[in-house]
PDB file of C-alpha atoms in Angstrom:
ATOM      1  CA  UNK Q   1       0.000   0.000   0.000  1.00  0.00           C
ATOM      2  CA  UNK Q   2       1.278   3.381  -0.930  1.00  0.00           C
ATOM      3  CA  UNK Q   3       1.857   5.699   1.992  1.00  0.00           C
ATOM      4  CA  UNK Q   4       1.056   8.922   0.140  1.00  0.00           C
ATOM      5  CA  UNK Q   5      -1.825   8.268  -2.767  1.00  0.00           C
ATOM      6  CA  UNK Q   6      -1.579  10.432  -5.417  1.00  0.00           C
ATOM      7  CA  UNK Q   7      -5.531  12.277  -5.375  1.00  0.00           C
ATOM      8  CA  UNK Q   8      -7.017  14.218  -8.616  1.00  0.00           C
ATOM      9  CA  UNK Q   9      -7.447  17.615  -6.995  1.00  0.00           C
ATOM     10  CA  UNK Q  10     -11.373  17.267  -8.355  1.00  0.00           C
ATOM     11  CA  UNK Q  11     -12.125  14.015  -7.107  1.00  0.00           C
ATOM     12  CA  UNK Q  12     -12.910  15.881  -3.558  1.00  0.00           C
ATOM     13  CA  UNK Q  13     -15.422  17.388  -5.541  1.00  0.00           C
ATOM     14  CA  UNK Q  14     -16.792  14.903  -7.357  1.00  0.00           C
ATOM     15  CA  UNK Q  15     -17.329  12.258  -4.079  1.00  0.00           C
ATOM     16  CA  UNK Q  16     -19.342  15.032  -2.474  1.00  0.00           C
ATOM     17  CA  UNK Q  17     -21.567  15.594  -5.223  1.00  0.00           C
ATOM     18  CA  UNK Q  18     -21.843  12.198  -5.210  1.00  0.00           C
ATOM     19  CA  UNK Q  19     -22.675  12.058  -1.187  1.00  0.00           C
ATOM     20  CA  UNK Q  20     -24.929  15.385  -2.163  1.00  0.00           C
ATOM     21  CA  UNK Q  21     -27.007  13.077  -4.131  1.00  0.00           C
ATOM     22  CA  UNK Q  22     -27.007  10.384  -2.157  1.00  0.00           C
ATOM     23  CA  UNK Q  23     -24.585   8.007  -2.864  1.00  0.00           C
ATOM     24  CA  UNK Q  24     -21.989   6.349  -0.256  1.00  0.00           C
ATOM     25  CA  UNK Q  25     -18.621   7.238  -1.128  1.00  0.00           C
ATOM     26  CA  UNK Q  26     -15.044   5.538  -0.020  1.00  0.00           C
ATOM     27  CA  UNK Q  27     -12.184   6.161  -1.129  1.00  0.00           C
ATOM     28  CA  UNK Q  28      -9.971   3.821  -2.615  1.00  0.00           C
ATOM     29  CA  UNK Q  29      -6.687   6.051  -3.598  1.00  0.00           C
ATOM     30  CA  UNK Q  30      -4.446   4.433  -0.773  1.00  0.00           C
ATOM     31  CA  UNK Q  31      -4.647   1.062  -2.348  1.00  0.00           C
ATOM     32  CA  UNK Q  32      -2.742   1.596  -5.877  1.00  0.00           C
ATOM     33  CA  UNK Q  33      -2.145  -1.068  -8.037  1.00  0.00           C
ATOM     34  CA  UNK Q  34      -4.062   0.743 -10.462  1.00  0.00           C
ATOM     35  CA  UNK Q  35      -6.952   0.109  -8.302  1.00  0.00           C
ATOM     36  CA  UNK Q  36     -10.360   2.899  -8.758  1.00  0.00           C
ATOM     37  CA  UNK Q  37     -10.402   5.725  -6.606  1.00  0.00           C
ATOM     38  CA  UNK Q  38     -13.570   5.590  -5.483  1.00  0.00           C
ATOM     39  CA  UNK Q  39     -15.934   2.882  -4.274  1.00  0.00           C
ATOM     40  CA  UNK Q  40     -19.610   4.528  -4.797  1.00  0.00           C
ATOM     41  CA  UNK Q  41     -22.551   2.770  -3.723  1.00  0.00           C
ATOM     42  CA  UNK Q  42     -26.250   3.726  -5.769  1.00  0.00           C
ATOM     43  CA  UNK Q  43     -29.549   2.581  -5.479  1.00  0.00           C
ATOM     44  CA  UNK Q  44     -28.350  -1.306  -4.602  1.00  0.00           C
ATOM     45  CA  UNK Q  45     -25.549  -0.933  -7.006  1.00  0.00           C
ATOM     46  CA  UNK Q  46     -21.292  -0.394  -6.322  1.00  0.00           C
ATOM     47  CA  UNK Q  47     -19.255   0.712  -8.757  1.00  0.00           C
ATOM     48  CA  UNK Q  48     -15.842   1.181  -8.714  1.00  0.00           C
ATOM     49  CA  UNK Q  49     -15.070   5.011  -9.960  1.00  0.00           C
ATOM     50  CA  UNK Q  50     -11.476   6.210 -11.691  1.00  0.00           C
ATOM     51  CA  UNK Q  51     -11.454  10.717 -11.411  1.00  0.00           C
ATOM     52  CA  UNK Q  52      -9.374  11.594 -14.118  1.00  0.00           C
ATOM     53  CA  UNK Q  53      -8.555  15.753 -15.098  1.00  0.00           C
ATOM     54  CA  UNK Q  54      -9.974  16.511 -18.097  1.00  0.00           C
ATOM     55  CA  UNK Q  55      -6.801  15.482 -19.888  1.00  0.00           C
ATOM     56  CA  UNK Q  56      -6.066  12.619 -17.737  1.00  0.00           C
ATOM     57  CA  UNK Q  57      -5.252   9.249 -19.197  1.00  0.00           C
ATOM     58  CA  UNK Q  58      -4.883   5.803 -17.768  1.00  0.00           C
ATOM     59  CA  UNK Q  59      -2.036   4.542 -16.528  1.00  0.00           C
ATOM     60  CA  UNK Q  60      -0.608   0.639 -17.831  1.00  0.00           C
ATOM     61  CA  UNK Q  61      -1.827  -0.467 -14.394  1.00  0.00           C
ATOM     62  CA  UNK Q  62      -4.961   1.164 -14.595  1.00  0.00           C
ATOM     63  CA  UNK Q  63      -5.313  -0.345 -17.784  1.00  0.00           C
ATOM     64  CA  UNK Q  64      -4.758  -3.961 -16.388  1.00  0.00           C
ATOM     65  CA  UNK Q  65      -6.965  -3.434 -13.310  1.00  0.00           C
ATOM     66  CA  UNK Q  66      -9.776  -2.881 -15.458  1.00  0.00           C
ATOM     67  CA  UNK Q  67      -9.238  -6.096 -17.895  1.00  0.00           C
ATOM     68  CA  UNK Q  68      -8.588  -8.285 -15.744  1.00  0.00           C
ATOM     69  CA  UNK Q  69     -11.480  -7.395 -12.963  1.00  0.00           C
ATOM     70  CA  UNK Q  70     -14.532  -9.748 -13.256  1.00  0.00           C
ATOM     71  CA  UNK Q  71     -16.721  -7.677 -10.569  1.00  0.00           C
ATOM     72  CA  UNK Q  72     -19.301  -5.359 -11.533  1.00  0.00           C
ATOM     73  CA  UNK Q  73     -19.359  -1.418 -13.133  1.00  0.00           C
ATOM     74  CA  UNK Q  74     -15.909   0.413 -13.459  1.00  0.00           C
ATOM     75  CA  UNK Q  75     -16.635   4.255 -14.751  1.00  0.00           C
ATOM     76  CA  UNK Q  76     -14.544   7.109 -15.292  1.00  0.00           C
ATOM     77  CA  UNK Q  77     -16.094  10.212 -13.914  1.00  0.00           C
ATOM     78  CA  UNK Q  78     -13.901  13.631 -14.347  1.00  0.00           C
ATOM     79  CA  UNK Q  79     -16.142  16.657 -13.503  1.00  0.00           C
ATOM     80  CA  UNK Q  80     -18.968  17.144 -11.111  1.00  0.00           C
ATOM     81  CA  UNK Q  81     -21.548  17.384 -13.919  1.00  0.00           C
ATOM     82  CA  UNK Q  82     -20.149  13.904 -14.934  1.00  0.00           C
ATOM     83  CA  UNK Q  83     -21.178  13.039 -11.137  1.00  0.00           C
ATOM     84  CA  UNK Q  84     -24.331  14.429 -10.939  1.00  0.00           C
ATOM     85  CA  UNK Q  85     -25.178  12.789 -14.398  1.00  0.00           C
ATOM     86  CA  UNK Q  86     -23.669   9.664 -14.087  1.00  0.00           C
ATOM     87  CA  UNK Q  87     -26.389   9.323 -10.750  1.00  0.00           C
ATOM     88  CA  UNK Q  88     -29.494  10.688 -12.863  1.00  0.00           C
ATOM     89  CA  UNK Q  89     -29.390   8.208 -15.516  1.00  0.00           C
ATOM     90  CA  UNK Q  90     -28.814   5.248 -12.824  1.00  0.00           C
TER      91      UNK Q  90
END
C-alpha cells in the first residue's frame, strides 16, 4: 500500500456531489495497483469510480486493473456534472 496516494485535486469534488445526491462514497486512492479511486454505492448498485482531469489518461496499471477485474461497473467520472449525471441516468 502506498503511503502517500496520489488524489485528482477534483475528485474531492466529485465524491461530495456524489454524497450530495445520495450516494456512499469511499475512497480507494491508498490502495494503488491501479486500483479505482472511489468505491460509490447507488440505489443497490457499487461501482468502482477512476477521477481523471480533463486530460487525464490511464495509466498501464490502470489499464490492467480494469481487464482483468470480473466484478461489476468500473466508470470514469472527471467533472462534477459527470457526477451528478452519471447518478441521474442510474
Amino acid at each position: 500500500m502506498r503511503l502517500r496516494p496520489r488524489v485528482d485535486s477534483n475528485q474531492k469534488d466529485i465524491a461530495a456531489a456524489l454524497m450530495k445526491m445520495g450516494a456512499t462514497v469511499f475512497s480507494l486512492a491508498a490502495i494503488g495497483g491501479g486500483c479505482p479511486d472511489l468505491l460509490v454505492g447507488w440505489r443497490g448498485v457499487t461501482y468502482l469510480v477512476e477521477v481523471k482531469g480533463e486530460k487525464g489518461k490511464f495509466t498501464p496499471a490502470q489499464g490492467d486493473f480494469y481487464t482483468r477485474w470480473r466484478g461489476g461497473y468500473i466508470l470514469c467520472l472527471r467533472t462534477v456534472s459527470d457526477a451528478i449525471e452519471f447518478l441521474r441516468k442510474h
